[in-house]
């Protein structure tokens, strides 16, 4: 394995989270509960797709195979995607969309807060730009969690359900394999142990304010670091990659 | 005759922002600089938000303006560092925004800390501070929606970023 393989892989992990959740949120365009929220979800989607473009472009450079960011976004097979299982989960009801955003945005807020200081100049630059956007996403998701949790019996019940059902996908966010351990020793990858503590405390704080119960740690799903996904990613890719598969190299 | 980088910068500085045409790419801080190396001009631009959809149009416009001046050896490159901030907007630019009907961002209050309270925004029409944020997100990535409780108008405001 070449030294750049680890960095390439790490960039794909970061880029794929942004790409896949960006795509998921774009599915809500014109379907959100009301217009301000439609704007919010699609704006968050746009931020994430922009970040995916920046990181996958860098991945393509590091990969050195003459790929472009579009090749990486549209031409890979499912097993070569490394996004976390959490981000590919369906939008579900609005509570699920918000719970997924809360879990991921809180993770990204602390992750990019650390990455801003990393030794890789490109990743550090993207991180400090991303950080400002992610903070805004986190505030938005936190507000909604509190509003729904501390709302009517129906909204409380749905928000609690969403938190409980998505909880098993959160353990994976903090896994560190050989790729990340090696890059961490080089001062590039973020150490996820302190990130996990900060994340846990932030979620606990928001859930308490929302009068929701923090789930007990139980079985956690895993697999994305090896490209093993839930059934949902294949369906996303079928739609997302359709055009480039049907009309290779189409541009507009 | 080869134009200097100063001349190049002067020619492109007045290109209006595609979304808010009363201010220029220079006013907004999108235009970061011009370099000249090996017979090529490099124009450095930075996006307001990572996914700002106007970047491609701005690149095209820069090339068009320079092409009209007979300069063709131009490369437009994107930089993310230093990250764009509303702190770069001058008082003059903010006044232009306000007259256009967009509430300018409050200066130097863009705390990166989580949950930092965003200051209240003055209504660009009646200047009242009795306003409410009604949507964190607006028609473009850089704006949010507010409502003035004094003149009862809704208005867009630049997010503090």
Short mmCIF file of C-alpha atoms in Angstrom, two decimals:
data_model
loop_
_atom_site.label_atom_id
_atom_site.label_comp_id
_atom_site.label_asym_id
_atom_site.label_seq_id
_atom_site.Cartn_x
_atom_site.Cartn_y
_atom_site.Cartn_z
CA UNK A 1 0.00 0.00 0.00
CA UNK A 2 1.30 3.46 -0.93
CA UNK A 3 1.53 6.22 1.64
CA UNK A 4 -1.06 8.27 -0.23
CA UNK A 5 -3.61 5.42 -0.12
CA UNK A 6 -4.52 6.23 3.46
CA UNK A 7 -5.08 9.91 2.71
CA UNK A 8 -7.09 9.01 -0.40
CA UNK A 9 -9.27 6.70 1.66
CA UNK A 10 -9.71 9.26 4.42
CA UNK A 11 -10.80 11.92 1.92
CA UNK A 12 -13.35 9.52 0.44
CA UNK A 13 -14.79 8.89 3.90
CA UNK A 14 -15.19 12.61 4.55
CA UNK A 15 -16.40 13.42 1.05
CA UNK A 16 -18.89 10.55 0.91
CA UNK A 17 -20.63 11.57 4.15
CA UNK A 18 -21.19 15.01 2.66
CA UNK A 19 -22.21 13.68 -0.76
CA UNK A 20 -24.70 11.08 0.44
CA UNK A 21 -26.40 13.18 3.11
CA UNK A 22 -26.42 16.12 0.68
CA UNK A 23 -28.25 13.89 -1.78
CA UNK A 24 -30.66 12.60 0.85
CA UNK A 25 -31.60 16.13 1.87
CA UNK A 26 -32.04 17.16 -1.76
CA UNK A 27 -34.82 14.56 -1.99
CA UNK A 28 -36.83 16.85 0.30
CA UNK A 29 -36.73 19.77 -2.14
CA UNK A 30 -40.35 20.98 -2.49
CA UNK A 31 -41.51 18.31 -0.03
CA UNK A 32 -40.59 19.85 3.33
CA UNK A 33 -43.39 20.60 5.84
CA UNK A 34 -43.38 24.33 4.99
CA UNK A 35 -41.44 26.72 2.81
CA UNK A 36 -38.91 28.04 5.34
CA UNK A 37 -37.96 24.47 6.15
CA UNK A 38 -37.76 23.61 2.48
CA UNK A 39 -35.21 26.42 2.13
CA UNK A 40 -33.36 25.24 5.21
CA UNK A 41 -33.02 21.59 4.20
CA UNK A 42 -32.00 22.40 0.65
CA UNK A 43 -29.51 25.03 1.87
CA UNK A 44 -27.94 22.44 4.16
CA UNK A 45 -27.94 20.01 1.25
CA UNK A 46 -26.16 22.59 -0.92
CA UNK A 47 -23.52 23.23 1.75
CA UNK A 48 -22.85 19.50 1.94
CA UNK A 49 -22.65 18.96 -1.80
CA UNK A 50 -20.23 21.89 -2.06
CA UNK A 51 -18.09 20.32 0.63
CA UNK A 52 -18.26 16.94 -1.13
CA UNK A 53 -17.06 18.59 -4.32
CA UNK A 54 -14.10 20.22 -2.55
CA UNK A 55 -13.04 17.06 -0.70
CA UNK A 56 -13.57 14.64 -3.59
CA UNK A 57 -11.58 16.97 -5.84
CA UNK A 58 -8.73 16.71 -3.38
CA UNK A 59 -9.21 12.93 -3.16
CA UNK A 60 -8.89 12.74 -6.94
CA UNK A 61 -5.62 14.73 -6.79
CA UNK A 62 -4.25 12.51 -4.04
CA UNK A 63 -5.40 9.36 -5.86
CA UNK A 64 -3.36 10.38 -8.89
CA UNK A 65 -5.44 8.35 -11.36
CA UNK A 66 -6.56 11.32 -13.45
CA UNK A 67 -10.04 11.09 -11.93
CA UNK A 68 -12.18 14.17 -11.43
CA UNK A 69 -14.49 14.78 -8.47
CA UNK A 70 -17.38 13.81 -10.75
CA UNK A 71 -15.79 10.45 -11.57
CA UNK A 72 -15.54 9.75 -7.86
CA UNK A 73 -19.09 10.87 -7.16
CA UNK A 74 -20.78 9.09 -10.05
CA UNK A 75 -18.64 6.19 -11.18
CA UNK A 76 -17.85 4.17 -8.09
CA UNK A 77 -19.62 0.97 -7.08
CA UNK A 78 -21.45 0.71 -3.77
CA UNK A 79 -18.65 -1.18 -2.02
CA UNK A 80 -16.22 1.64 -2.80
CA UNK A 81 -18.28 4.24 -0.92
CA UNK A 82 -17.19 4.91 2.65
CA UNK A 83 -19.92 7.16 4.03
CA UNK A 84 -21.25 6.32 7.48
CA UNK A 85 -24.38 4.16 7.60
CA UNK A 86 -26.18 6.98 9.44
CA UNK A 87 -26.20 9.35 6.46
CA UNK A 88 -27.73 6.87 4.01
CA UNK A 89 -30.75 6.18 6.25
CA UNK A 90 -34.05 7.29 4.68
CA UNK A 91 -35.57 10.68 5.46
CA UNK A 92 -38.51 8.97 7.21
CA UNK A 93 -40.81 11.40 8.99
CA UNK A 94 -39.54 14.89 9.78
CA UNK A 95 -38.33 13.72 13.21
CA UNK A 96 -36.04 11.15 11.55
CA UNK A 97 -34.62 13.77 9.18
CA UNK A 98 -33.90 16.02 12.16
CA UNK A 99 -32.46 13.28 14.42
CA UNK A 100 -30.10 12.15 11.66
CA UNK A 101 -29.00 15.77 11.13
CA UNK A 102 -28.51 16.35 14.84
CA UNK A 103 -26.32 13.27 15.24
CA UNK A 104 -24.20 13.99 12.16
CA UNK A 105 -23.92 17.78 12.49
CA UNK A 106 -22.81 17.46 16.12
CA UNK A 107 -20.19 14.92 15.02
CA UNK A 108 -19.01 17.16 12.17
CA UNK A 109 -18.91 20.23 14.40
CA UNK A 110 -16.33 18.65 16.70
CA UNK A 111 -14.57 16.73 13.92
CA UNK A 112 -13.94 19.78 11.74
CA UNK A 113 -13.15 21.89 14.78
CA UNK A 114 -10.15 19.60 15.31
CA UNK A 115 -9.33 19.15 11.63
CA UNK A 116 -8.87 22.89 11.27
CA UNK A 117 -5.56 22.35 13.10
CA UNK A 118 -4.36 19.32 11.09
CA UNK A 119 -1.07 19.19 9.16
CA UNK A 120 -2.68 18.74 5.77
CA UNK A 121 -3.13 22.28 4.43
CA UNK A 122 -5.97 21.46 2.04
CA UNK A 123 -8.01 19.57 4.62
CA UNK A 124 -7.36 22.28 7.21
CA UNK A 125 -8.61 24.98 4.81
CA UNK A 126 -11.74 23.03 3.91
CA UNK A 127 -12.31 22.29 7.60
CA UNK A 128 -12.25 25.91 8.73
CA UNK A 129 -14.69 26.81 5.98
CA UNK A 130 -16.93 23.83 6.78
CA UNK A 131 -16.91 24.51 10.49
CA UNK A 132 -18.89 27.75 10.18
CA UNK A 133 -21.51 26.07 8.00
CA UNK A 134 -21.80 22.99 10.20
CA UNK A 135 -22.32 25.07 13.33
CA UNK A 136 -25.34 26.60 11.64
CA UNK A 137 -26.65 23.12 10.70
CA UNK A 138 -26.20 21.93 14.26
CA UNK A 139 -28.06 24.91 15.69
CA UNK A 140 -30.90 24.31 13.28
CA UNK A 141 -31.19 20.59 14.11
CA UNK A 142 -30.91 21.31 17.86
CA UNK A 143 -33.70 23.91 17.70
CA UNK A 144 -36.01 21.46 15.97
CA UNK A 145 -35.17 18.60 18.33
CA UNK A 146 -36.08 20.81 21.27
CA UNK A 147 -39.20 22.17 19.60
CA UNK A 148 -40.51 18.71 18.70
CA UNK A 149 -39.37 16.95 21.87
CA UNK A 150 -40.81 19.63 24.10
CA UNK A 151 -43.87 20.06 21.89
CA UNK A 152 -47.10 18.06 21.70
CA UNK A 153 -47.41 14.45 22.90
CA UNK A 154 -47.39 13.37 19.23
CA UNK A 155 -44.24 15.33 18.29
CA UNK A 156 -42.50 14.20 21.49
CA UNK A 157 -43.32 10.57 20.76
CA UNK A 158 -42.07 10.82 17.16
CA UNK A 159 -38.86 12.63 18.10
CA UNK A 160 -38.08 10.04 20.79
CA UNK A 161 -38.77 7.23 18.31
CA UNK A 162 -36.42 8.74 15.73
CA UNK A 163 -33.65 9.19 18.32
CA UNK A 164 -34.07 5.57 19.47
CA UNK A 165 -34.18 4.10 15.98
CA UNK A 166 -31.12 5.94 14.65
CA UNK A 167 -29.03 5.49 17.79
CA UNK A 168 -27.51 2.20 16.60
CA UNK A 169 -25.84 4.04 13.70
CA UNK A 170 -23.97 6.47 15.94
CA UNK A 171 -21.37 4.08 17.36
CA UNK A 172 -19.70 3.79 13.99
CA UNK A 173 -18.97 7.53 13.82
CA UNK A 174 -16.16 7.08 16.35
CA UNK A 175 -14.50 3.93 15.01
CA UNK A 176 -10.84 4.30 14.11
CA UNK A 177 -9.20 1.65 11.96
CA UNK A 178 -5.59 1.31 10.78
CA UNK A 179 -6.09 3.97 8.07
CA UNK A 180 -7.13 6.62 10.57
CA UNK A 181 -4.65 5.56 13.27
CA UNK A 182 -1.76 5.89 10.80
CA UNK A 183 -2.96 9.27 9.58
CA UNK A 184 -3.52 10.43 13.13
CA UNK A 185 0.12 9.69 13.97
CA UNK A 186 1.04 11.89 10.97
CA UNK A 187 -1.06 14.72 12.40
CA UNK A 188 -3.72 14.49 9.69
CA UNK A 189 -6.67 12.37 10.86
CA UNK A 190 -8.63 13.57 13.87
CA UNK A 191 -8.46 11.60 17.11
CA UNK A 192 -12.07 10.53 17.60
CA UNK A 193 -11.87 9.68 21.30
CA UNK A 194 -12.20 13.29 22.53
CA UNK A 195 -14.66 13.99 19.70
CA UNK A 196 -16.86 11.20 21.06
CA UNK A 197 -16.93 12.73 24.56
CA UNK A 198 -17.81 16.17 23.21
CA UNK A 199 -20.45 14.70 20.92
CA UNK A 200 -22.00 12.67 23.71
CA UNK A 201 -22.22 15.67 26.03
CA UNK A 202 -23.69 17.90 23.35
CA UNK A 203 -26.39 15.32 22.43
CA UNK A 204 -27.15 14.73 26.10
CA UNK A 205 -27.58 18.45 26.64
CA UNK A 206 -29.93 18.89 23.65
CA UNK A 207 -32.02 15.82 24.52
CA UNK A 208 -32.37 16.96 28.13
CA UNK A 209 -33.62 20.35 26.98
CA UNK A 210 -36.00 18.58 24.60
CA UNK A 211 -37.34 16.45 27.51
CA UNK A 212 -36.18 13.37 25.59
CA UNK A 213 -34.48 10.30 26.99
CA UNK A 214 -30.89 9.51 25.99
CA UNK A 215 -30.89 5.94 24.62
CA UNK A 216 -28.92 3.24 26.41
CA UNK A 217 -25.86 2.04 24.51
CA UNK A 218 -26.68 -1.28 22.94
CA UNK A 219 -25.78 -3.07 19.72
CA UNK A 220 -24.15 -0.71 17.22
CA UNK A 221 -24.20 -1.22 13.44
CA UNK A 222 -20.89 -1.13 11.62
CA UNK A 223 -19.36 -1.76 8.20
CA UNK A 224 -19.00 1.47 6.24
CA UNK A 225 -15.22 1.72 6.75
CA UNK A 226 -15.01 -1.47 4.67
CA UNK A 227 -17.66 -0.40 2.18
CA UNK A 228 -20.36 -2.62 3.68
CA UNK A 229 -23.64 -0.68 3.66
CA UNK A 230 -27.30 -0.96 4.56
CA UNK A 231 -29.75 -1.71 1.73
CA UNK A 232 -30.46 2.01 1.30
CA UNK A 233 -27.19 3.11 -0.32
CA UNK A 234 -27.77 1.03 -3.45
CA UNK A 235 -31.09 2.77 -4.03
CA UNK A 236 -29.52 6.21 -3.58
CA UNK A 237 -26.76 5.40 -6.06
CA UNK A 238 -29.25 4.00 -8.59
CA UNK A 239 -30.86 7.42 -8.74
CA UNK A 240 -27.78 9.57 -8.23
CA UNK A 241 -25.63 7.79 -10.81
CA UNK A 242 -28.33 7.14 -13.40
CA UNK A 243 -27.44 9.95 -15.74
CA UNK A 244 -23.70 9.28 -15.85
CA UNK A 245 -24.34 5.56 -16.31
CA UNK A 246 -26.90 6.06 -19.08
CA UNK A 247 -25.01 8.86 -20.84
CA UNK A 248 -21.33 8.56 -19.89
CA UNK A 249 -19.45 11.86 -19.87
CA UNK A 250 -22.62 13.90 -20.32
CA UNK A 251 -21.99 17.53 -19.42
CA UNK A 252 -24.17 20.64 -19.40
CA UNK B 1 1.81 45.70 -24.13
CA UNK B 2 1.42 43.43 -21.16
CA UNK B 3 -1.00 44.79 -18.56
CA UNK B 4 0.21 44.85 -14.96
CA UNK B 5 -1.53 42.78 -12.30
CA UNK B 6 -2.82 46.06 -10.84
CA UNK B 7 -4.51 46.91 -14.14
CA UNK B 8 -5.99 43.42 -14.40
CA UNK B 9 -7.35 43.71 -10.88
CA UNK B 10 -8.83 47.11 -11.64
CA UNK B 11 -10.61 45.78 -14.74
CA UNK B 12 -12.27 42.87 -12.95
CA UNK B 13 -12.89 44.51 -9.57
CA UNK B 14 -16.12 46.10 -10.80
CA UNK B 15 -17.79 42.85 -11.84
CA UNK B 16 -21.09 42.78 -9.93
CA UNK B 17 -21.99 39.86 -7.71
CA UNK B 18 -24.50 37.77 -9.70
CA UNK B 19 -26.91 37.47 -6.76
CA UNK B 20 -26.61 40.99 -5.33
CA UNK B 21 -25.73 43.21 -8.31
CA UNK B 22 -25.30 46.42 -6.28
CA UNK B 23 -22.02 45.18 -4.85
CA UNK B 24 -18.95 43.97 -6.69
CA UNK B 25 -16.88 40.83 -6.28
CA UNK B 26 -14.18 43.05 -4.81
CA UNK B 27 -16.61 44.62 -2.27
CA UNK B 28 -17.74 41.18 -1.19
CA UNK B 29 -14.21 39.86 -0.76
CA UNK B 30 -14.64 37.13 -3.38
CA UNK B 31 -11.76 38.50 -5.44
CA UNK B 32 -8.63 37.63 -3.47
CA UNK B 33 -5.85 38.68 -5.81
CA UNK B 34 -4.09 38.53 -9.15
CA UNK B 35 -0.74 36.89 -9.92
CA UNK B 36 1.40 36.84 -13.01
CA UNK B 37 3.70 33.96 -13.72
CA UNK B 38 5.26 32.54 -16.91
CA UNK B 39 3.08 34.67 -19.15
CA UNK B 40 -0.14 33.66 -17.41
CA UNK B 41 -2.45 35.58 -15.14
CA UNK B 42 -3.83 33.73 -12.16
CA UNK B 43 -6.98 35.18 -10.62
CA UNK B 44 -7.70 33.92 -7.12
CA UNK B 45 -11.30 33.84 -5.94
CA UNK B 46 -12.91 32.44 -2.80
CA UNK B 47 -16.53 31.30 -2.36
CA UNK B 48 -18.72 32.88 0.32
CA UNK B 49 -20.14 29.44 1.13
CA UNK B 50 -18.49 26.22 -0.03
CA UNK B 51 -21.24 25.54 -2.53
CA UNK B 52 -21.89 29.10 -3.71
CA UNK B 53 -23.45 28.47 -7.13
CA UNK B 54 -22.30 31.87 -8.41
CA UNK B 55 -18.64 30.85 -8.59
CA UNK B 56 -18.84 29.40 -12.07
CA UNK B 57 -20.62 32.48 -13.40
CA UNK B 58 -18.05 34.76 -11.75
CA UNK B 59 -15.25 32.79 -13.39
CA UNK B 60 -16.93 33.15 -16.79
CA UNK B 61 -17.46 36.87 -16.27
CA UNK B 62 -13.82 37.43 -15.27
CA UNK B 63 -12.70 35.68 -18.45
CA UNK B 64 -15.16 37.68 -20.57
CA UNK B 65 -14.05 41.04 -19.17
CA UNK B 66 -10.38 40.24 -19.70
CA UNK B 67 -10.97 38.74 -23.10
CA UNK B 68 -12.61 42.01 -24.20
CA UNK B 69 -9.37 43.75 -23.16
CA UNK B 70 -7.40 41.29 -25.28
CA UNK B 71 -6.12 39.24 -22.34
CA UNK B 72 -6.66 35.52 -22.92
CA UNK B 73 -3.98 33.75 -20.91
CA UNK B 74 -6.07 33.68 -17.76
CA UNK B 75 -6.60 31.01 -15.14
CA UNK B 76 -9.19 31.43 -12.42
CA UNK B 77 -8.43 29.41 -9.31
CA UNK B 78 -10.53 28.75 -6.24
CA UNK B 79 -9.08 29.08 -2.76
CA UNK B 80 -10.67 28.17 0.57
CA UNK B 81 -8.11 29.75 2.81
CA UNK B 82 -8.48 32.15 4.52
CA UNK B 83 -12.15 31.27 4.88
CA UNK B 84 -14.51 34.01 3.68
CA UNK B 85 -16.05 36.10 6.42
CA UNK B 86 -18.59 38.91 6.52
CA UNK B 87 -16.00 40.85 8.53
CA UNK B 88 -14.37 41.71 5.20
CA UNK B 89 -17.32 43.87 4.18
CA UNK B 90 -16.52 47.56 4.55
CA UNK B 91 -18.96 50.12 5.99
CA UNK B 92 -19.45 51.46 2.48
CA UNK B 93 -20.41 48.02 1.16
CA UNK B 94 -22.80 47.51 4.03
CA UNK B 95 -24.47 50.82 3.24
CA UNK B 96 -24.91 49.68 -0.39
CA UNK B 97 -26.54 46.48 0.84
CA UNK B 98 -28.86 48.35 3.17
CA UNK B 99 -30.01 50.70 0.42
CA UNK B 100 -30.66 47.66 -1.77
CA UNK B 101 -32.97 46.29 0.94
CA UNK B 102 -30.71 43.61 2.39
CA UNK B 103 -29.80 44.05 6.05
CA UNK B 104 -26.00 44.04 6.28
CA UNK B 105 -24.24 41.73 8.74
CA UNK B 106 -23.28 43.14 12.12
CA UNK B 107 -19.53 43.51 12.25
CA UNK B 108 -17.08 41.16 13.97
CA UNK B 109 -19.71 39.25 15.83
CA UNK B 110 -19.26 35.98 13.99
CA UNK B 111 -18.35 33.86 16.95
CA UNK B 112 -17.52 30.32 15.97
CA UNK B 113 -18.73 29.09 19.33
CA UNK B 114 -21.80 26.93 19.35
CA UNK B 115 -25.02 28.71 20.26
CA UNK B 116 -23.49 32.19 20.13
CA UNK B 117 -26.45 34.56 20.18
CA UNK B 118 -26.77 36.33 16.85
CA UNK B 119 -27.39 40.04 17.39
CA UNK B 120 -30.75 41.49 16.35
CA UNK B 121 -30.81 42.89 12.86
CA UNK B 122 -31.92 46.42 11.98
CA UNK B 123 -34.72 46.67 9.42
CA UNK B 124 -33.17 48.04 6.18
CA UNK B 125 -36.35 50.01 5.47
CA UNK B 126 -37.27 51.76 8.71
CA UNK B 127 -34.11 51.05 10.71
CA UNK B 128 -36.11 49.62 13.63
CA UNK B 129 -34.36 47.06 15.85
CA UNK B 130 -37.73 45.53 16.73
CA UNK B 131 -37.25 42.60 14.34
CA UNK B 132 -37.47 38.82 14.48
CA UNK B 133 -35.63 36.09 12.64
CA UNK B 134 -38.29 34.06 10.84
CA UNK B 135 -36.05 31.67 8.91
CA UNK B 136 -32.39 30.84 9.41
CA UNK B 137 -32.07 30.21 5.69
CA UNK B 138 -32.96 32.48 2.79
CA UNK B 139 -32.92 32.72 -0.99
CA UNK B 140 -29.14 32.32 -1.09
CA UNK B 141 -26.71 30.56 1.23
CA UNK B 142 -25.48 33.85 2.68
CA UNK B 143 -28.86 35.28 3.75
CA UNK B 144 -31.63 34.67 6.30
CA UNK B 145 -35.21 35.98 6.56
CA UNK B 146 -36.35 38.49 9.14
CA UNK B 147 -39.53 40.35 9.90
CA UNK B 148 -39.78 43.94 11.11
CA UNK B 149 -42.41 44.38 13.82
CA UNK B 150 -42.39 48.13 13.29
CA UNK B 151 -43.09 48.52 9.56
CA UNK B 152 -44.37 44.91 9.29
CA UNK B 153 -42.23 44.17 6.23
CA UNK B 154 -40.19 40.99 5.83
CA UNK B 155 -36.63 41.44 4.68
CA UNK B 156 -33.48 39.47 3.95
CA UNK B 157 -30.39 39.90 6.03
CA UNK B 158 -26.80 38.82 5.52
CA UNK B 159 -25.93 36.02 7.93
CA UNK B 160 -23.02 36.81 10.15
CA UNK B 161 -20.42 34.37 8.86
#
